[in-house]
Amino acid sequence: MSNSGLNERALATLALLAGLASCQARPTARQGFPAAERAVAPIVSDSFSTEDARDRAGEAEMVMQMAGVRPGMQVADIGAGEGYYTVRLAPVVGAKGRVLAEDIVPETRDALAERVQRENLDNVAVRLGLPDDPKLPPGSFDRIFMVHMYHEVESPYAFLWHMRDGLKRGGEAVVVDAERPTRRHGTPPDLLRCEFGAVGLSMTRFQRIEGTDSYFAAFAATAAKPVPEKIKPCREAPAA
């Protein structure tokens, strides 16, 4: 065999080994993480027709104020849908800040990318994630937002285990959800606290959003990431 053939085979072997190492470094939901012991709500569309109503209620403004979003911050909008929060975060963080909008549905990601381009949001990037890994750049974000989507996460422990890597030191993950069972498109606060706690994230703030059945909750990394096999799953309490 020629030297060029040997070199090609060596390069192919190295590429395969690198790929395997990458997979081992980022375990998936099938590699040791416990399954969710709760219902998982189906993904629903975030329709543009609701945006005026949400604006009239002042929802995004209240949430961003509670989260302490400021100019120059790096923020992520996970499960961004059609971009209700993305396009409102962009002017708040300003030209020196950045917004990463992530979704797991390719068609939704593409529609949001078109909206971002149409509205000339130069400080926004759009990314396709995975159901169990939002694919965030490590150590990058002051705030990671998950708004009315956490109850749709099928593999919460894998998702949170990967998501927390995206936080800067002192950063917070922000959840907005309804205080009702997961099968009814909400997350009970005690269940939320337990699932985040299982991967070393502690609740730092909690506030109900006036005039709604929703709440704001913020979490910070306060303990080391556990080995996936050591994570103890949380069980949703039966509805009253």
Short mmCIF file of N, CA, C and O in Angstrom, two decimals, residues 1 33 35 50 64 99 112 114 122 125 133-134 149 152 169-170 191-192 203 215 220 228 232 239:
data_model
loop_
_atom_site.label_atom_id
_atom_site.label_comp_id
_atom_site.label_asym_id
_atom_site.label_seq_id
_atom_site.Cartn_x
_atom_site.Cartn_y
_atom_site.Cartn_z
N MET A 1 0.85 -1.20 0.00
CA MET A 1 0.00 0.00 0.00
C MET A 1 0.88 1.24 0.00
O MET A 1 1.91 1.29 0.67
N PHE A 33 -28.39 8.77 32.00
CA PHE A 33 -29.29 9.69 32.68
C PHE A 33 -30.62 9.00 32.99
O PHE A 33 -31.14 8.23 32.18
N ALA A 35 -34.65 8.51 33.44
CA ALA A 35 -35.82 9.01 32.71
C ALA A 35 -36.64 9.91 33.63
O ALA A 35 -36.56 9.82 34.86
N THR A 50 -50.46 35.78 19.54
CA THR A 50 -50.52 36.00 20.99
C THR A 50 -49.62 37.14 21.45
O THR A 50 -49.67 37.54 22.59
N MET A 64 -37.98 40.25 32.21
CA MET A 64 -36.62 40.76 32.01
C MET A 64 -36.17 41.62 33.18
O MET A 64 -35.01 41.59 33.58
N VAL A 99 -27.66 37.80 22.01
CA VAL A 99 -28.75 36.87 22.29
C VAL A 99 -28.56 35.64 21.41
O VAL A 99 -28.38 35.77 20.19
N LEU A 112 -37.48 31.54 12.59
CA LEU A 112 -36.95 32.55 13.50
C LEU A 112 -35.73 33.23 12.90
O LEU A 112 -35.58 34.46 13.03
N GLU A 114 -35.22 33.80 9.80
CA GLU A 114 -35.74 34.75 8.82
C GLU A 114 -36.28 36.00 9.51
O GLU A 114 -36.08 37.13 9.03
N ASP A 122 -28.92 42.48 14.61
CA ASP A 122 -27.53 42.10 14.39
C ASP A 122 -26.87 41.44 15.59
O ASP A 122 -25.81 40.84 15.46
N ALA A 125 -28.08 35.53 17.30
CA ALA A 125 -27.72 34.34 16.53
C ALA A 125 -28.77 33.26 16.81
O ALA A 125 -29.36 33.22 17.89
N ASP A 133 -30.02 18.33 24.79
CA ASP A 133 -28.81 19.15 24.86
C ASP A 133 -29.01 20.41 24.03
O ASP A 133 -29.06 20.33 22.80
N PRO A 134 -29.13 21.58 24.67
CA PRO A 134 -29.35 22.81 23.90
C PRO A 134 -28.12 23.29 23.13
O PRO A 134 -28.20 24.28 22.40
N MET A 149 -41.67 26.48 28.40
CA MET A 149 -41.24 25.35 27.59
C MET A 149 -40.68 24.18 28.41
O MET A 149 -40.60 23.07 27.91
N GLU A 152 -42.09 20.71 28.40
CA GLU A 152 -42.00 19.95 27.15
C GLU A 152 -40.68 19.17 27.04
O GLU A 152 -40.48 18.44 26.08
N ARG A 169 -19.77 32.09 35.31
CA ARG A 169 -19.69 32.10 36.76
C ARG A 169 -20.59 33.24 37.28
O ARG A 169 -20.47 34.39 36.83
N GLY A 170 -21.52 32.93 38.15
CA GLY A 170 -22.46 33.93 38.65
C GLY A 170 -23.68 34.09 37.78
O GLY A 170 -24.58 34.88 38.11
N LEU A 191 -41.48 20.45 41.98
CA LEU A 191 -40.87 19.54 41.02
C LEU A 191 -39.72 20.23 40.29
O LEU A 191 -38.66 19.64 40.08
N LEU A 192 -39.94 21.48 39.92
CA LEU A 192 -38.88 22.24 39.24
C LEU A 192 -37.65 22.35 40.12
O LEU A 192 -36.52 22.10 39.68
N MET A 203 -32.32 27.01 43.51
CA MET A 203 -33.20 28.15 43.28
C MET A 203 -32.71 29.34 44.10
O MET A 203 -32.52 29.25 45.31
N TYR A 215 -45.17 31.75 37.16
CA TYR A 215 -44.17 32.19 38.12
C TYR A 215 -42.84 32.38 37.42
O TYR A 215 -42.60 31.89 36.31
N ALA A 220 -28.99 29.00 40.09
CA ALA A 220 -27.55 29.16 39.91
C ALA A 220 -26.86 27.84 40.25
O ALA A 220 -27.38 27.03 41.03
N PRO A 228 -23.87 11.26 35.66
CA PRO A 228 -25.25 10.97 35.25
C PRO A 228 -25.88 9.79 35.97
O PRO A 228 -27.06 9.84 36.36
N LYS A 232 -30.59 11.23 41.00
CA LYS A 232 -31.82 10.62 41.49
C LYS A 232 -33.02 11.35 40.91
O LYS A 232 -33.17 12.56 41.12
N ALA A 239 -51.88 15.23 41.29
CA ALA A 239 -52.70 16.43 41.31
C ALA A 239 -53.80 16.29 42.36
O ALA A 239 -54.35 15.20 42.55
#
